[in-house]
Every structure is written in C-alpha cells, then in structure tokens.
Coordinates of C-alpha atoms in Angstrom, one line a residue:
Chain A
M1 CA -11.5 13.1 -22.3
T2 CA -14.3 12.1 -24.7
T3 CA -17.2 11.5 -23.1
T4 CA -20.2 9.2 -24.7
S5 CA -23.2 10.1 -23.3
P6 CA -26.4 9.6 -25.3
P7 CA -27.9 12.9 -26.4
T8 CA -31.2 13.7 -24.2
T9 CA -34.2 14.1 -25.9
A10 CA -36.6 16.3 -24.0
S11 CA -39.3 13.7 -23.8
T12 CA -42.2 13.5 -21.6
N13 CA -41.3 10.1 -20.3
P14 CA -40.6 10.6 -16.6
V15 CA -38.0 7.9 -16.7
A16 CA -35.9 9.4 -19.5
H17 CA -36.5 12.9 -18.1
R18 CA -35.4 11.6 -14.5
A19 CA -32.4 10.2 -16.2
G20 CA -31.5 13.6 -17.8
R21 CA -31.8 15.7 -14.9
R22 CA -29.3 13.1 -12.8
R23 CA -26.8 13.2 -15.5
W24 CA -24.4 15.7 -13.9
T25 CA -25.4 15.1 -10.1
G26 CA -22.6 12.5 -10.0
W27 CA -20.1 15.2 -10.3
M28 CA -21.3 16.7 -7.4
F29 CA -19.8 13.5 -5.4
V30 CA -16.8 12.9 -7.6
G31 CA -15.9 16.5 -8.2
P32 CA -13.7 17.2 -4.9
F33 CA -11.8 13.9 -5.5
M34 CA -11.0 14.9 -9.2
A35 CA -9.8 18.6 -8.3
V36 CA -7.7 17.3 -5.6
F37 CA -6.5 14.5 -8.1
T38 CA -6.0 17.2 -10.8
L39 CA -3.8 19.2 -8.4
V40 CA -1.7 16.5 -6.9
F41 CA -1.5 13.9 -9.9
L42 CA -2.4 15.3 -13.3
A43 CA -0.8 18.8 -13.1
P44 CA 2.5 17.3 -11.8
I45 CA 2.3 14.8 -14.8
A46 CA 1.9 17.7 -17.2
Y47 CA 4.8 19.5 -15.7
S48 CA 7.2 16.3 -15.9
L49 CA 6.3 16.1 -19.7
Y50 CA 7.1 19.9 -20.0
L51 CA 10.4 19.6 -17.7
S52 CA 11.3 16.5 -20.0
V53 CA 11.8 18.4 -23.4
F54 CA 14.0 21.2 -22.1
R55 CA 17.4 21.3 -20.7
T56 CA 19.0 23.7 -18.2
Q57 CA 22.7 24.5 -18.1
M58 CA 24.6 27.0 -16.2
V59 CA 25.9 28.6 -19.4
G60 CA 22.9 29.5 -21.9
G61 CA 20.1 29.0 -19.5
T62 CA 17.0 26.8 -20.4
Q63 CA 16.4 25.7 -23.8
F64 CA 13.9 23.7 -25.7
V65 CA 15.8 20.3 -26.7
G66 CA 12.8 18.1 -27.9
L67 CA 13.6 14.5 -27.3
D68 CA 17.2 14.8 -26.4
N69 CA 16.7 13.8 -23.0
Y70 CA 14.7 11.0 -23.9
A71 CA 17.5 9.7 -26.3
R72 CA 20.1 10.2 -23.5
A73 CA 17.9 8.0 -21.0
L74 CA 17.5 5.2 -23.5
G75 CA 21.2 4.8 -24.1
D76 CA 22.0 5.6 -20.3
P77 CA 23.5 2.0 -19.0
Q78 CA 23.0 3.1 -15.5
F79 CA 19.1 3.8 -16.1
W80 CA 18.8 0.2 -17.9
D81 CA 21.2 -1.5 -15.1
G82 CA 18.5 -0.4 -12.6
V83 CA 15.4 -1.4 -14.9
A84 CA 17.0 -5.0 -15.2
R85 CA 17.6 -5.2 -11.3
V86 CA 13.8 -4.4 -10.6
G87 CA 12.5 -6.5 -13.6
L88 CA 14.7 -9.6 -12.1
F89 CA 13.2 -8.7 -8.5
L90 CA 9.8 -8.6 -10.1
V91 CA 10.2 -11.9 -11.6
V92 CA 11.4 -13.7 -8.6
Q93 CA 9.9 -12.0 -5.6
V94 CA 6.5 -11.4 -7.0
P95 CA 5.5 -14.9 -7.6
I96 CA 7.2 -16.1 -4.1
M97 CA 5.2 -13.4 -2.4
L98 CA 1.9 -13.9 -3.9
G99 CA 2.2 -17.7 -3.8
I100 CA 2.8 -17.8 0.2
A101 CA 0.0 -15.4 0.5
L102 CA -2.3 -17.7 -1.5
L103 CA -1.4 -20.9 0.1
V104 CA -1.9 -19.5 3.6
A105 CA -5.3 -17.8 2.4
L106 CA -6.3 -21.4 1.4
A107 CA -5.4 -22.8 4.7
L108 CA -7.3 -20.5 6.6
D109 CA -10.1 -20.7 4.3
S110 CA -10.3 -24.3 4.5
G111 CA -11.4 -24.3 8.3
R112 CA -8.9 -27.2 8.8
L113 CA -6.8 -24.9 11.3
Y114 CA -6.6 -24.6 14.9
G115 CA -6.8 -20.9 15.7
T116 CA -7.8 -19.3 12.3
S117 CA -8.0 -15.9 13.5
F118 CA -4.9 -15.7 15.3
F119 CA -2.9 -16.7 12.4
R120 CA -5.0 -14.3 10.3
I121 CA -4.1 -11.3 12.2
S122 CA -0.5 -12.2 13.1
I123 CA 0.2 -12.9 9.6
F124 CA -1.4 -9.4 8.7
M125 CA 0.6 -7.7 11.3
P126 CA 3.6 -6.7 9.5
Y127 CA 1.6 -4.4 7.2
A128 CA 1.4 -2.2 10.1
V129 CA 5.1 -1.6 10.4
P130 CA 6.4 1.2 8.2
A131 CA 9.0 0.4 5.7
V132 CA 11.5 2.4 7.6
V133 CA 11.2 0.3 10.6
A134 CA 11.0 -2.9 8.6
T135 CA 14.0 -2.0 6.8
L136 CA 16.0 -0.9 9.9
M137 CA 15.0 -4.1 11.7
W138 CA 15.8 -6.4 9.3
G139 CA 19.0 -4.4 8.3
F140 CA 20.2 -4.7 11.9
M141 CA 19.5 -8.6 11.9
Y142 CA 21.4 -9.0 8.8
G143 CA 24.3 -7.3 10.2
T144 CA 27.6 -9.2 10.9
R145 CA 28.2 -7.1 13.9
F146 CA 25.3 -7.2 16.2
G147 CA 22.7 -9.0 14.0
L148 CA 21.5 -12.4 13.8
V149 CA 23.7 -13.4 11.0
G150 CA 26.8 -12.4 13.5
N151 CA 25.1 -14.4 16.3
L152 CA 24.7 -17.4 14.1
N153 CA 28.3 -17.2 12.9
D154 CA 29.7 -17.0 16.4
L155 CA 27.1 -19.6 17.9
L156 CA 28.0 -22.5 14.8
G157 CA 31.5 -21.0 14.0
T158 CA 30.4 -20.7 10.6
S159 CA 31.0 -17.9 8.1
L160 CA 27.6 -17.3 6.6
P161 CA 27.6 -14.8 3.5
N162 CA 26.8 -11.3 4.4
P163 CA 23.1 -10.5 3.5
L164 CA 24.4 -6.8 2.7
S165 CA 27.2 -7.8 0.3
P166 CA 26.6 -6.5 -3.4
D167 CA 25.8 -9.8 -4.5
L168 CA 23.1 -10.7 -2.0
V169 CA 21.5 -7.3 -1.1
L170 CA 18.7 -7.6 -3.8
A171 CA 17.5 -10.7 -2.3
S172 CA 17.8 -9.3 1.1
I173 CA 15.5 -6.6 0.0
G174 CA 13.0 -8.9 -1.6
N175 CA 12.9 -10.6 1.9
I176 CA 12.1 -7.3 3.3
V177 CA 9.3 -6.7 0.8
T178 CA 8.0 -9.9 1.1
W179 CA 7.8 -9.9 4.9
E180 CA 6.0 -6.5 4.6
F181 CA 3.3 -7.5 2.1
V182 CA 2.6 -11.4 2.5
G183 CA 0.1 -10.9 5.1
Y184 CA -1.7 -7.8 3.1
N185 CA -2.0 -10.0 -0.1
M186 CA -3.2 -12.8 2.1
L187 CA -6.1 -10.9 3.3
I188 CA -7.1 -9.6 0.2
F189 CA -7.2 -13.3 -1.3
Y190 CA -9.0 -14.8 2.0
S191 CA -11.5 -11.9 1.8
A192 CA -12.3 -12.7 -1.7
L193 CA -12.6 -16.5 -0.7
R194 CA -14.8 -15.8 2.0
V195 CA -17.6 -14.6 -0.2
V196 CA -17.7 -17.6 -2.7
P197 CA -21.3 -18.7 -2.7
H198 CA -21.8 -21.8 -0.5
S199 CA -23.9 -23.3 -3.1
L200 CA -20.8 -24.1 -5.1
Y201 CA -19.2 -26.3 -2.3
E202 CA -22.5 -28.0 -1.8
A203 CA -22.7 -29.0 -5.5
A204 CA -19.0 -30.2 -5.3
E205 CA -19.7 -32.2 -2.6
I206 CA -22.7 -33.9 -4.3
D207 CA -20.3 -34.3 -7.0
G208 CA -17.8 -36.1 -4.9
A209 CA -15.2 -33.4 -5.7
G210 CA -11.9 -33.8 -3.4
Q211 CA -9.9 -30.8 -1.7
W212 CA -7.9 -30.2 -4.3
R213 CA -10.6 -30.1 -7.1
V214 CA -12.5 -27.8 -5.2
I215 CA -9.6 -25.3 -4.9
T216 CA -8.8 -25.8 -8.7
A217 CA -12.1 -25.7 -10.0
I218 CA -14.0 -23.5 -7.8
K219 CA -11.9 -21.4 -5.4
L220 CA -9.0 -20.0 -7.7
P221 CA -11.6 -19.2 -10.7
A222 CA -14.0 -17.6 -7.9
I223 CA -10.9 -15.1 -6.6
R224 CA -9.5 -14.5 -10.2
G225 CA -10.0 -10.6 -9.9
A226 CA -8.4 -10.7 -6.8
L227 CA -5.4 -12.5 -7.9
V228 CA -5.1 -10.0 -11.0
I229 CA -5.3 -6.9 -8.8
A230 CA -2.8 -8.1 -6.3
T231 CA -0.3 -9.0 -9.2
I232 CA -0.8 -5.6 -10.8
F233 CA -0.4 -3.6 -7.5
S234 CA 2.9 -6.0 -6.7
I235 CA 4.4 -5.2 -10.3
I236 CA 3.9 -1.5 -9.9
G237 CA 5.4 -1.8 -6.2
S238 CA 8.3 -3.4 -7.7
F239 CA 9.1 -0.9 -10.3
Q240 CA 8.8 1.9 -7.9
L241 CA 11.3 0.0 -5.4
F242 CA 12.6 3.0 -3.5
N243 CA 12.2 3.1 0.4
E244 CA 14.1 -0.1 1.3
P245 CA 17.1 0.4 -0.9
S246 CA 17.2 4.0 0.2
I247 CA 17.2 3.4 3.8
L248 CA 19.6 0.6 3.6
Q249 CA 22.1 2.7 2.0
S250 CA 23.2 3.8 5.3
L251 CA 23.9 0.1 6.3
A252 CA 25.4 -1.1 3.2
P253 CA 26.7 1.9 1.2
N254 CA 29.0 -0.3 -0.9
A255 CA 26.2 -2.6 -2.0
I256 CA 23.7 -0.1 -3.2
T257 CA 24.5 2.5 -5.5
T258 CA 22.7 5.9 -6.4
S259 CA 21.3 4.2 -9.5
F260 CA 20.4 0.9 -7.8
T261 CA 16.7 1.1 -9.0
P262 CA 15.2 3.7 -11.5
N263 CA 13.4 5.3 -8.7
L264 CA 16.5 5.7 -6.6
Y265 CA 18.1 7.1 -9.8
A266 CA 15.7 9.6 -10.7
Y267 CA 15.7 10.8 -7.0
S268 CA 19.6 11.0 -7.0
L269 CA 19.3 12.8 -10.4
S270 CA 17.0 15.5 -9.0
F271 CA 17.7 16.0 -5.2
S272 CA 21.6 15.4 -5.4
G273 CA 22.5 16.5 -8.9
Q274 CA 20.0 19.2 -9.6
Q275 CA 19.2 17.7 -12.9
Y276 CA 15.4 18.1 -12.9
N277 CA 14.8 17.9 -16.5
Y278 CA 16.9 14.3 -17.1
S279 CA 15.2 13.3 -13.8
A280 CA 11.7 13.9 -15.1
T281 CA 12.7 12.1 -18.3
V282 CA 14.0 9.0 -16.4
A283 CA 10.6 8.9 -14.2
I284 CA 8.4 9.3 -17.3
I285 CA 10.2 6.3 -19.3
M286 CA 9.9 4.3 -16.0
G287 CA 5.9 5.0 -15.8
L288 CA 5.4 4.2 -19.3
I289 CA 7.2 0.8 -18.8
T290 CA 5.2 0.0 -15.6
M291 CA 1.9 1.0 -17.5
V292 CA 2.8 -1.3 -20.4
V293 CA 3.5 -4.3 -18.1
A294 CA 0.6 -3.9 -15.6
Y295 CA -1.9 -3.5 -18.9
V296 CA -0.5 -6.6 -20.5
V297 CA -0.8 -8.7 -17.1
Q298 CA -4.5 -7.3 -16.9
L299 CA -5.2 -8.2 -20.5
R300 CA -3.8 -12.0 -19.9
G301 CA -5.5 -12.1 -16.5
M302 CA -9.0 -11.3 -17.6
R303 CA -8.8 -12.7 -21.1
K304 CA -10.0 -16.4 -20.6
E305 CA -12.5 -17.4 -18.3
A306 CA -11.0 -20.6 -16.7
Chain B
M1 CA -4.3 7.0 -21.9
T2 CA -6.8 4.3 -22.6
V3 CA -6.4 1.8 -19.5
P4 CA -9.4 -0.4 -19.3
A5 CA -10.5 -0.3 -15.7
P6 CA -10.4 -3.5 -14.0
V7 CA -13.7 -3.6 -13.3
P8 CA -15.1 -6.7 -11.5
A9 CA -18.5 -8.0 -12.9
S10 CA -20.5 -6.8 -10.0
A11 CA -19.5 -3.3 -10.2
A12 CA -19.6 -2.9 -14.0
A13 CA -23.2 -3.9 -13.7
P14 CA -24.6 -3.7 -10.4
T15 CA -26.8 -6.4 -9.9
V16 CA -28.0 -5.9 -6.3
T17 CA -27.8 -9.0 -4.6
P18 CA -25.9 -8.2 -1.2
A19 CA -24.8 -11.2 0.4
P20 CA -25.6 -11.3 4.2
S21 CA -21.5 -11.4 4.7
T22 CA -20.7 -8.2 3.3
R23 CA -23.7 -6.5 4.9
R24 CA -23.2 -7.6 8.5
P25 CA -19.9 -7.4 9.6
G26 CA -18.3 -9.0 12.6
P27 CA -20.1 -12.0 14.1
R28 CA -20.9 -13.9 11.0
L29 CA -17.4 -14.0 9.9
R30 CA -15.8 -15.2 12.9
T31 CA -18.1 -18.4 12.9
P32 CA -16.4 -21.0 10.8
R33 CA -18.5 -21.9 7.8
P34 CA -19.4 -25.2 7.7
G35 CA -16.7 -27.4 5.7
T36 CA -15.7 -25.7 2.5
G37 CA -15.2 -29.1 0.5
G38 CA -13.6 -30.7 3.7
R39 CA -15.3 -32.2 6.5
G40 CA -14.1 -29.3 8.6
R41 CA -11.6 -31.9 10.4
K42 CA -8.8 -29.9 12.0
S43 CA -5.5 -30.7 10.1
P44 CA -2.3 -30.7 12.2
L45 CA -0.1 -30.7 9.2
L46 CA -1.8 -27.5 7.7
T47 CA -1.7 -25.8 11.3
V48 CA 2.2 -26.7 11.2
L49 CA 2.9 -25.3 7.8
T50 CA 0.8 -22.3 8.4
T51 CA 2.9 -21.9 11.4
L52 CA 6.1 -21.5 9.7
V53 CA 4.7 -18.4 7.9
L54 CA 3.5 -16.9 11.3
V55 CA 7.3 -17.6 12.7
Y56 CA 8.7 -15.7 9.6
A57 CA 5.8 -13.0 10.1
L58 CA 6.4 -12.4 13.9
V59 CA 10.3 -13.0 14.4
P60 CA 11.0 -9.4 13.5
L61 CA 8.6 -8.2 15.7
V62 CA 9.9 -10.3 18.6
W63 CA 13.5 -9.1 17.9
L64 CA 12.4 -5.6 18.2
L65 CA 10.7 -6.1 21.4
I66 CA 13.5 -8.2 23.0
N67 CA 16.3 -5.7 21.5
A68 CA 14.1 -2.6 22.9
T69 CA 15.0 -4.1 26.3
K70 CA 18.7 -3.7 25.9
T71 CA 21.5 -0.8 26.6
Q72 CA 23.9 0.0 23.6
A73 CA 26.5 -2.0 24.9
D74 CA 24.1 -5.1 25.4
L75 CA 23.3 -4.7 21.7
F76 CA 26.6 -5.6 20.4
S77 CA 27.5 -8.2 23.3
S78 CA 24.3 -10.5 23.5
F79 CA 22.4 -12.7 21.1
G80 CA 19.8 -10.9 19.3
L81 CA 16.8 -13.2 19.9
W82 CA 17.3 -13.3 23.8
F83 CA 17.5 -10.7 26.6
G84 CA 20.8 -9.1 27.6
D85 CA 22.4 -8.5 30.9
S86 CA 20.3 -5.7 31.9
F87 CA 16.5 -4.6 31.4
A88 CA 16.6 -1.2 30.0
L89 CA 13.3 -1.1 28.5
W90 CA 11.8 2.0 30.5
D91 CA 15.3 3.7 30.5
N92 CA 15.2 3.4 26.8
V93 CA 11.8 4.7 26.4
Q94 CA 12.5 7.7 28.6
A95 CA 15.6 8.4 26.7
T96 CA 14.1 7.9 23.4
L97 CA 11.2 10.7 24.6
A98 CA 14.1 12.9 26.2
Y99 CA 16.5 12.8 23.4
D100 CA 17.4 16.3 21.7
D101 CA 14.6 18.0 23.9
G102 CA 12.1 15.4 23.2
V103 CA 12.1 15.7 19.5
F104 CA 10.5 12.4 19.4
V105 CA 7.2 13.6 20.9
R106 CA 7.1 16.2 18.4
W107 CA 7.5 14.0 15.4
F108 CA 4.7 11.8 17.1
V109 CA 2.3 14.9 16.9
N110 CA 3.5 15.7 13.7
T111 CA 2.5 12.1 12.4
V112 CA -0.9 12.1 14.1
L113 CA -1.5 15.6 12.6
Y114 CA -0.6 14.1 8.8
V115 CA -2.8 11.2 9.6
V116 CA -5.9 13.0 11.0
L117 CA -5.9 15.7 8.1
G118 CA -4.3 13.4 5.3
A119 CA -5.9 9.9 6.1
G120 CA -9.1 11.6 6.8
G121 CA -9.4 13.7 4.1
A122 CA -8.4 10.8 1.8
T123 CA -11.3 8.7 3.0
F124 CA -13.7 11.5 2.7
L125 CA -12.9 12.1 -0.8
A126 CA -13.0 8.5 -1.7
V127 CA -16.0 7.7 -0.2
L128 CA -17.7 10.5 -2.1
G129 CA -16.1 9.6 -5.5
G130 CA -16.7 5.9 -5.0
Y131 CA -20.3 6.5 -4.0
A132 CA -20.6 8.6 -7.5
L133 CA -18.9 6.1 -9.5
A134 CA -21.2 3.2 -8.2
K135 CA -24.6 4.6 -8.5
F136 CA -24.7 7.5 -10.8
D137 CA -24.2 7.8 -14.5
F138 CA -22.5 11.0 -15.4
P139 CA -20.6 12.2 -18.4
G140 CA -17.0 11.2 -18.3
K141 CA -17.4 8.4 -15.9
R142 CA -15.3 5.7 -17.6
G143 CA -12.8 8.3 -18.4
V144 CA -12.5 9.4 -14.6
F145 CA -11.9 5.7 -13.9
A146 CA -9.2 5.4 -16.6
V147 CA -7.3 8.4 -15.7
V148 CA -7.2 7.5 -12.0
I149 CA -6.1 3.7 -12.7
G150 CA -3.6 5.1 -15.2
A151 CA -2.1 7.7 -12.8
V152 CA -1.5 4.9 -10.1
A153 CA 1.0 3.2 -12.5
V154 CA 3.0 6.4 -12.5
P155 CA 6.1 6.1 -10.2
G156 CA 6.1 8.2 -7.1
T157 CA 9.3 10.0 -8.2
A158 CA 7.7 11.0 -11.6
L159 CA 5.3 13.0 -9.4
A160 CA 7.8 13.7 -6.6
V161 CA 10.1 15.9 -8.7
P162 CA 7.3 18.0 -10.3
T163 CA 5.0 18.3 -7.2
F164 CA 8.2 19.6 -5.1
L165 CA 9.0 22.2 -7.9
M166 CA 5.4 23.2 -8.1
F167 CA 5.0 23.3 -4.2
S168 CA 8.3 25.2 -3.7
Q169 CA 6.8 28.0 -6.2
M170 CA 3.6 28.3 -4.3
G171 CA 5.8 28.2 -1.2
L172 CA 4.5 25.2 0.3
T173 CA 7.5 23.2 0.8
N174 CA 8.6 22.6 4.3
T175 CA 5.4 23.2 5.6
P176 CA 2.9 20.7 6.7
W177 CA 0.7 21.4 3.7
A178 CA 3.4 19.7 1.5
V179 CA 2.9 16.6 3.3
I180 CA -0.9 16.5 3.6
V181 CA -2.3 17.6 0.2
P182 CA -0.8 14.7 -1.8
S183 CA -2.0 12.2 0.7
L184 CA -5.6 13.4 0.2
I185 CA -5.8 11.2 -3.0
S186 CA -5.9 7.5 -2.6
P187 CA -6.7 5.7 -5.8
F188 CA -7.0 2.3 -4.1
G189 CA -9.3 3.8 -1.4
L190 CA -11.5 5.0 -4.3
Y191 CA -11.4 1.6 -6.1
L192 CA -12.4 0.1 -2.5
M193 CA -15.1 2.2 -2.2
W194 CA -16.7 2.0 -5.6
T195 CA -16.9 -1.7 -5.4
F196 CA -18.2 -1.7 -2.0
A197 CA -20.9 1.0 -2.7
A198 CA -21.9 -1.1 -5.8
E199 CA -23.1 -3.8 -3.6
A200 CA -24.0 -2.2 -0.3
I201 CA -26.5 0.2 -1.8
P202 CA -29.5 -1.3 -3.3
G203 CA -30.7 1.0 -6.2
E204 CA -34.3 0.7 -5.4
L205 CA -33.5 2.3 -1.8
L206 CA -31.9 5.6 -3.6
E207 CA -35.3 5.5 -5.9
A208 CA -37.4 5.3 -3.1
A209 CA -35.5 8.2 -1.2
R210 CA -35.6 10.4 -4.2
I211 CA -39.4 9.5 -5.0
D212 CA -40.0 10.6 -1.2
G213 CA -38.6 13.8 -2.3
A214 CA -35.1 13.9 -0.4
G215 CA -32.2 15.9 -2.1
E216 CA -29.2 13.9 -3.5
F217 CA -27.0 15.0 -0.3
R218 CA -29.7 14.2 2.1
T219 CA -30.1 10.8 0.6
F220 CA -26.2 10.4 0.8
F221 CA -26.0 11.3 4.2
R222 CA -29.4 9.8 5.7
V223 CA -29.4 6.7 3.5
S224 CA -26.4 5.8 2.1
L225 CA -23.5 6.4 4.5
P226 CA -24.9 4.2 7.4
L227 CA -24.8 1.3 4.6
L228 CA -21.3 2.2 3.8
A229 CA -19.9 2.1 7.3
P230 CA -18.1 -1.1 7.2
G231 CA -16.3 -0.1 3.8
I232 CA -15.5 3.4 5.4
V233 CA -13.4 1.9 8.2
T234 CA -11.7 -0.2 5.9
V235 CA -10.5 2.5 3.6
L236 CA -9.8 4.6 6.8
L237 CA -7.7 1.8 7.8
F238 CA -5.7 1.6 4.5
T239 CA -5.2 5.3 4.3
T240 CA -4.1 5.5 8.0
V241 CA -1.5 2.9 7.4
A242 CA -0.3 4.6 4.1
T243 CA 0.0 8.2 5.7
W244 CA 1.5 6.8 9.1
N245 CA 4.1 4.7 6.8
N246 CA 4.8 7.3 4.5
Y247 CA 8.5 8.2 4.2
F248 CA 9.1 9.1 0.6
L249 CA 6.9 12.3 0.1
P250 CA 8.2 13.9 3.5
L251 CA 11.8 13.3 2.8
I252 CA 11.5 15.2 -0.4
M253 CA 9.3 18.0 1.1
L254 CA 10.8 18.6 4.3
R255 CA 14.2 20.0 5.2
D256 CA 13.2 21.2 8.9
S257 CA 13.3 18.4 11.2
S258 CA 10.8 19.8 13.4
W259 CA 8.2 18.8 10.9
Y260 CA 9.3 15.5 10.6
P261 CA 6.9 12.3 10.8
L262 CA 8.1 9.5 13.0
T263 CA 9.5 7.6 10.0
L264 CA 11.7 10.5 8.6
G265 CA 13.0 10.9 12.2
L266 CA 13.9 7.5 13.0
N267 CA 15.8 7.2 9.6
A268 CA 17.9 10.6 10.7
W269 CA 18.7 9.0 14.0
N270 CA 19.8 5.8 12.5
A271 CA 22.3 7.7 9.7
Q272 CA 23.6 9.7 12.7
A273 CA 25.9 6.8 13.4
A274 CA 27.2 7.0 10.1
T275 CA 28.0 10.6 10.3
A276 CA 31.4 12.0 11.3
G277 CA 31.1 13.3 15.0
G278 CA 27.8 11.7 15.2
E279 CA 26.4 9.6 18.4
A280 CA 25.2 6.1 17.6
I281 CA 22.1 5.7 19.1
F282 CA 20.9 2.3 17.9
N283 CA 19.4 1.7 21.4
L284 CA 17.1 4.5 20.5
V285 CA 16.4 4.0 17.1
I286 CA 15.1 0.2 17.9
T287 CA 12.8 1.8 21.0
G288 CA 11.8 4.5 18.7
A289 CA 10.8 1.9 16.2
L290 CA 8.8 0.0 18.4
L291 CA 6.9 3.2 19.9
T292 CA 6.2 3.9 16.2
I293 CA 4.4 0.5 15.4
L294 CA 2.8 0.2 18.8
P295 CA -0.1 2.4 17.7
L296 CA -1.0 0.8 14.5
V297 CA -0.6 -2.6 15.9
V298 CA -3.2 -1.7 18.4
A299 CA -5.6 -0.1 16.1
F300 CA -5.3 -3.3 13.9
L301 CA -6.2 -5.6 17.1
F302 CA -9.2 -3.4 17.6
L303 CA -10.5 -2.7 14.1
Q304 CA -10.1 -6.2 12.8
R305 CA -13.6 -7.3 12.4
F306 CA -14.2 -4.4 10.3
W307 CA -11.9 -4.8 7.4
Q308 CA -12.8 -8.1 6.6
S309 CA -16.4 -7.0 5.6
G310 CA -15.0 -4.2 4.0
L311 CA -12.4 -6.0 1.7
A312 CA -14.9 -8.9 0.9
A313 CA -17.1 -6.2 -1.3
G314 CA -15.7 -6.2 -4.7
S315 CA -15.1 -10.0 -5.1
V316 CA -17.1 -11.2 -8.2
K317 CA -20.4 -13.0 -7.1
E318 CA -22.6 -15.2 -8.8

C-alpha cells in the first residue's frame, strides 16, 4: 500500500502541529477492523493465490505448476457454462429487481399512497427471511406434488410447466432472489429519496413541472449514488450465487448440477473432490471477473452528471 | 488493486450540513412530507399497483403460516393457501422443539450466540473504523478503503476454501469460533458507518472537545457515540440479519450438528427426506422455518423507525 501523506514540517504553526500529532490517531480506531480484516480476508486471499499455483497429486505430492491451473480453468467448459448462467441471470434478474424496487420507492415517496408505512415495512419483510427458509418455502410452493403449482394443476385441470425442471430452474431461482431482495433495495432507494432537499420540489412547482418531470429531473439524479451502489451489490451477489441453487439441489437434483454456478463448482471441487488447488483457481478467476464488471459499472454510473 | 471507492460527495469532502432528518430519527420521518411535486392527493391507482408488490412479498409468508398448521398428511392432501382438515400448529411446534432430543432448541441457542458475538463484534469494529475514516486523516486512508471495497468483490468461496484450510490448521474448524471470527467483518457496515459519521458529527464539536483537553477515546465515547446511535442501530440490524441468515460459512466450517445454527439445521431436516431410510418431516421443516423467521420479523417491526434515519445518511446532499 502506498501512502501519500504530506511530509510534516516541524513548524511552530499550532494548526500544522496539531494536524501532525493527529496523523496516526485514526489508526487507533480503524486498527481493530483492519487486524481482523487481514486475518479473515487478506490472508485467505493470499493463501488462495498461493494454492492456485500448485498442484497436489496422490503420486508425487505437491509441486509448483505456475499458471497451469489457470490455463485449465480458462479451457474448462463446465466453468464457462456456470459463468454464462450467472451472466444471463444478472442481465435479466438485476434490472427486474431494481426496477420494481425503484418504482415502489417512488410510489412510497410520492406521498400519494394509502398506508405508506404499512407498505414499506411489509415489502421489506422478506429481507428478514434467511435464504435457506426462502428457498425451502418457494421450493415447496414450486412443487408439483404438494405445492401451489400442483394445486393449480388439480384445480384448473391444466398442466403448468414444472418450475423445477432444468429449463425453468434458473428463472425460478431468479424469482426467489428477487423476492428476497426487492424490499431491501426499495428501502435503500426510499431512504435516499427522503433526504432530497425540499427546496428543489418547491422550485419545480414554481416552474410548473409535472410529476413525471420531477421524477426524471430531480429524484433520479438525486439518488444516483444509491442506484449505483445497489447495482454493484446486486452484480456481486449474482456472480456469487450459491445458497439458492445449493439448497434447491435436494428438491431438483436433475436440474441443478454440481457446476450450476461458478461458486457451486468451486465448492464441489473443494468439498466433494478435494481439488483445493483447482478450486482456489476457479474462485480467483471468478473474483477477478466480478471486480472488473463492478468497476466498469461504477465508472459508467459515476461518469456523467445527468 | 486500485478500486476507487464509491465515495459520496458528502463523505469525500465532509461539508457539515446535517439535515434535521438524519439527526432526529422517528417522528419526523413518519409525518408525510408536504407534496413532493404532487398535491398530496391520494392515488387509488398507485395504491393498487403497490398492493401487487405487497401481495408478492407476503404470499410466501402467508403460505408458511398456513402450512405450519397442517399435519404431514394434510400437507399433501389440502390446498396450499388454505387450512387443512386439522389445526395442528401447537402439535407441530411441540414436535419441532422435541424432535431428536430437542436439537432445534440447541440450534436456536447457537444462532443467538453467533449473532450476539458475531453481529455485536462486527458492529463495534465497523463503528470504530467508520468513525476513523470519516473524521481522521491518517496515512493509508484511501488504501484502507480500496482494499476493503476490493475485497467485497471476492466471492465467498474464494475465501471459504483457504479460510477453511487455515482454520483447520489452527484447529478452529468445527468450533463456534470458525463461524464467529469471519462474521466480525462487515464491509457494508463500515461503509454505512463512514457515510453516517461524516454527516452526524460536526467537526467543530471534535475540535471543541480536543481544545477542552479531552483525549481521543473520551471524545469518542462522550461526544461522538451518542450522535452515532441511529447509525449504530442500522448497522446492528444489518449485521444481525447477515449472521442470523448465514448459511454458507457454517456449512463449510461445521461438521458436528450440535454446533449448527438454525439455517443449517433446517436444511439438514429437509435433506433427510431424500436420504435412504430417512424420515420425511416436512411439517417440522415448515414449522421450524416459521419459528426461525419469527424473532427477526418481530425485531424489524420494533426497530423500523431507526434504520430509516440510519440508511438515509450517505445520500448526496445539496
């Protein structure tokens, strides 16, 4: 880490002197966080990098193989299938989820709803539900045996497609994730909207701006930061998709393979296949892809002031 | 690793103009603002549209509540969104708590332990760190932020495998520490606290305390901490949800089911039906799921006035 701090000059100026004395005090407060962070984030990342350049075999033990593991991952169709799957998931699910969240936040903020606070807390509620419970609930409801889909089929005599079939399971997971996080994102947008200075609305009213114009010209630019942050967190979440497919596996074993998402693949490699070195490599490449995409989104989001 | 931090303008250059809305939680937020561009007329159409989202959000929870009242036989024979022939909620609750020598209660206690130590510790570290980032200039400040934000993008599994191997060499796997220690770091909590502290604590106040001769820690505990209270509640809420809902970390670290949190236990119960010779206990899985979300739902309802103000911090101001 390079630090760029101005050299302290031993001057008699009290202000400069005080600034000099305080230069390191910040570390007293941020130090504990960074110490634990080093143990549970930085050390494992370093260890991952170390693991990724070795190979352990039954015969011959552990040997240094340079970038062999990376070459293998880049040519591994199972890995790229998973990447394509979460990529598709991201492109479809994230806009839908954030779109609904934004619309609800704008509706709540407009002050034109009956029972605003009831809506707010109720739509936020799914965030309190653990991924395991959410997935089991939806998984049961998706079921054709005693789920709602089965009920509807019996009731209407239809044969609705099975949400847990290989063709539909990704969309079904998308629905679960949307349900879990739509309220959370709504709250972030809503909170950002609440602190938009009221003087702007008064000015807009004097200028004769309509509802729609107020939304596009004032509200959306004002919560731009919140939109970018929510998008980045959602992208990171999509790339890390693990819990929902992992838990659904017991309900839909044929639809969800062990390499369904890159994270599931890395997990299976480690804990069923004992291939720690290759698993670390897959995880690192996925981390790099995630960082690049998040970085690009951030640059685009913050670039032009609308 | 040069990830520029997504710094809100207000945090990059803390201009201290705290709006009253971020300083005084509660009542002010519950009074509707006079028309934000509209005339404040209630709109039935908008209400109907939002109700659609509300129904979507609540249907699974209603389903869970209804199906927790059914025996296993009823689960398969009755309509999902209506009650079955019998009302077996209390029997189900008793059976859930008693099954396998009361292992559910043990999982509940474990979860509370992980939340108190993990989420409590995470909040404490995030408050200290966020305060430092907001109010102090120290060497390596931008570096700290870049590293933390960069690390967030690293997938959990990238960390999980090496963390598991490291912890097993230290002899920590299969102990509560393997779950608690990684929970202590909440980058999102740090970010929230930083943006909140930047606005909630006027620089002049710290200057005044220092001129009066108060030490850094005394200033923090006596002057800053009370001002940070709404933000602390928000961070505590998020870290509590994160640890209560944690699944992946304990899945890797714990083999002994007596250390499981609720989430892992429920998944084990569900998977039991698929194993050869395993007893299907779907009614207990559903009732257990209901009992698992109940404490958090209650906490949300009681604490909802707080996170409003906490979250609003960090949005860009005039």
